[in-house]
Amino acid sequence: MSWIHVQHHMALSPSNPPPPPRLAAAATTNSKSANFSQIPSWVSLKRTSSSSSVKTTPPLQQGRVENLHLVSLSKQAKLKEARVFLEQMDEAGVYVTPHSYESLLETCRNLRSLSDGIYIHDRMRRRTVKNPSGFLENCVLRMYCDCGSLVDAQTVFDEMADRNLGSWVVIMSAYAEAGFLDQSFRLLSDMLGLGIKPTSMIYTGLLKYLVNPSLVEIGRQLHSHVIRSGLGSNVAINTAICNMYVKCGWFEGAKLVFDQMDEKDSVAWTGLMVGYTQAGKPEDALDLFVKMVMEGVELDQYVFSIVLKACAGLEDLNLGRQIHSYIVKLGLETDVSVGTPLVDFYVKCVNFESACRAFERISEPSDVSWSAMICGYSQIGKFDESVKIFKSLRNNSLILNSFIYTSIFQACSALADFNLGAQAHADAVKRSLISHLYGHSALVSMYSKCGRLDYATQAFESIAAPDTVAWTAIISGNAHHGNASEALRLFRRMQDRGVRPNVVTFVAVLTACSHSGLVVEAKNYMDSMHSQYGVDPTIDHYNSMIDIYSRAGLLQEAFELIKSMPFDPDKTSWKCLLGGCWTHKNLELGEIGAANLLQLDPEDTAGYVLLFNLYASTGKWEEAAGVRKTMTEKNLKKELSCSWITVKGKVHRFIVGDKHHPQTKEIYSKLEEFDQTLMNNENGLLTEEDDVSYTFPERKQQLVVHSERLAMAFGLISTPTNTPIIIFKNLRACKDCHEFAKHLSDITGRRIVVRDACRFHHFQSGQCSCNDYW
């Protein structure tokens, strides 16, 4: 529902009826001009020698100051003190005005204090107000409704001597809001039976609670009754009916009502547009916008926010630009309610340059505007920029929202920045700005990707009712940390809780199986996806199975799956097969895999490295030399290997052979302690860190300075001996460095965690969590 629509209904809402003239005008006038905070709380009405003079005062003038003090206590939400003061007023025989009761009942409503409301109502009946006005009875009725006591509300309603339309609206709306629509419509029937003609407020008050497809038939009946009652041309009611049909998913009915309206206000137009957009019908929303322009309907900021959302849904950059031009022509570009949707539109259309220009035009950006920019930077991979904006907002005490924190959690995941992520988490907790499910799920992913699966588990267990995204995040986290048994246990627990897995969940489950060699289990999960869960496998699932077969040495099964799957194999399909062929030295299938991979991507450096290693490991040195020659001729530039470690909040990055670090001398000195371990490999295979122009002896020397080894050495000299060394790497770890890390963990007694491009490796006491299966 649009905010215009909400405002419209708020104006007609049963909980906000136009108040009738106040009773006890003198008390009201005085309360409006009084400064309640100036009346001291120690005012007492204990009997004094002057009490007799009080009793001779005319009723409406009696206790003016006392009633002002009672209203003051009520306005300050001091109901306990108000009750004590009421008792003192009773003892002194001071009259309590209807306005005082109204104020007390309103405070009980606002605080949802049923016990105080019952006390005030009981005292009102027993002490002073024998025949309360209809207005005061409505105050009591609203109090019981807002405090959730519909039984008491019904009793009051049944006993009311002077019901007015406001009374019917209050009780009917209360039942509808609580979900008891049958009671609301029973009251409507009673009302009609008494010959009371419902007003537009009655109908709109009921229509706004018909919000799902199961209620569309009731909506049709109410629509029919509106027509029979002669209110079929009422703009407010027709707009409410149109919105009701939209929310119930019956767009044909909504469009029919809309087209038959002789007079359409902006609420009617925007309500239908919002409905189309939310229902995934952006084309219909845009058609409606074109009609608005052609009919000369005045366009406001909200209309443009809706139509830009529709354009974003279609990713129609050209149409969005035309609408942007129209916005500029109307001079609305600087308005935050238009500028922010513009930024969001360009971000979703992956035109970040235009998004930045639109943002700069906003005169006073809101938290939503900043959130759109943070999301945009993250979307194009500029996570550092997202973090920079976030820090600036915090340092300048600007308003933040839960979406910003969720985006920052995601940025910290990509950057593997545990320190900033933990700080942002603490800050979000302090501000109560962790989005339910989305924020918590982002936290689970962030902590697991930062190497802290223990924190990720805590974040997950703190979610009261995890949804599919949250379950998938924790399953994926355990899978990438090599905890296959825990990942599959969580998957079973997810099923027991009745949460349905989606396509991403099964990728996580198959990843867990792949990293632990669980071939039979993986095949069972793959076979059950459609039959048991209604999830159609994608090429990602097939590639996961190809990888599982290839790692396990079932290369013929992997090849047959590539040929039989309902998708054309992509680079990943052939690369998984080629990797398995190298590991298990199957030259025949390896050559087939390499040929197909390099046909799809002749510049894939990893494919050449795998093929070279396959030839070298099977003694085909001439063929291996040919691969190296091809790579040299193509001048292939591999992605530069980089490893990094965070110490005392500062990130230290290393590349192969790096000598730029201030502590280079100490780092290399530490590596020399393990010189024999570094130089004992004779296999002569290439890794993704190697330069193909090196000869084998040169490569041996190069192994000493692989980036993760430099990071490990720095971790040894820079962190306490009782803490783990956590290292991140942008490429897959090579076998030599993997063996080195195992050896290092054994002789130093340190726990070493390395996250490479594929997974986490936890090294301890000479063993790795992957069991050398990666």
Tab-separated table of C-alpha atoms in Angstrom, residues 53 64 119 123 213 319 425 449 561 586 697 740:
chain	number	residue	atom	x	y	z
A	53	SER	CA	-14.752	25.631	51.020
A	64	ARG	CA	-9.671	22.912	38.449
A	119	TYR	CA	-9.332	0.528	37.185
A	123	ARG	CA	-13.915	4.016	39.109
A	213	PRO	CA	-6.742	-14.098	-2.059
A	319	LEU	CA	12.762	4.046	-20.597
A	425	HIS	CA	27.896	-6.082	14.336
A	449	LYS	CA	33.811	-16.284	5.344
A	561	LEU	CA	27.341	-37.025	-16.824
A	586	ASN	CA	44.067	-40.039	-16.712
A	697	PRO	CA	65.466	-25.141	-10.314
A	740	PHE	CA	54.327	-26.779	4.148
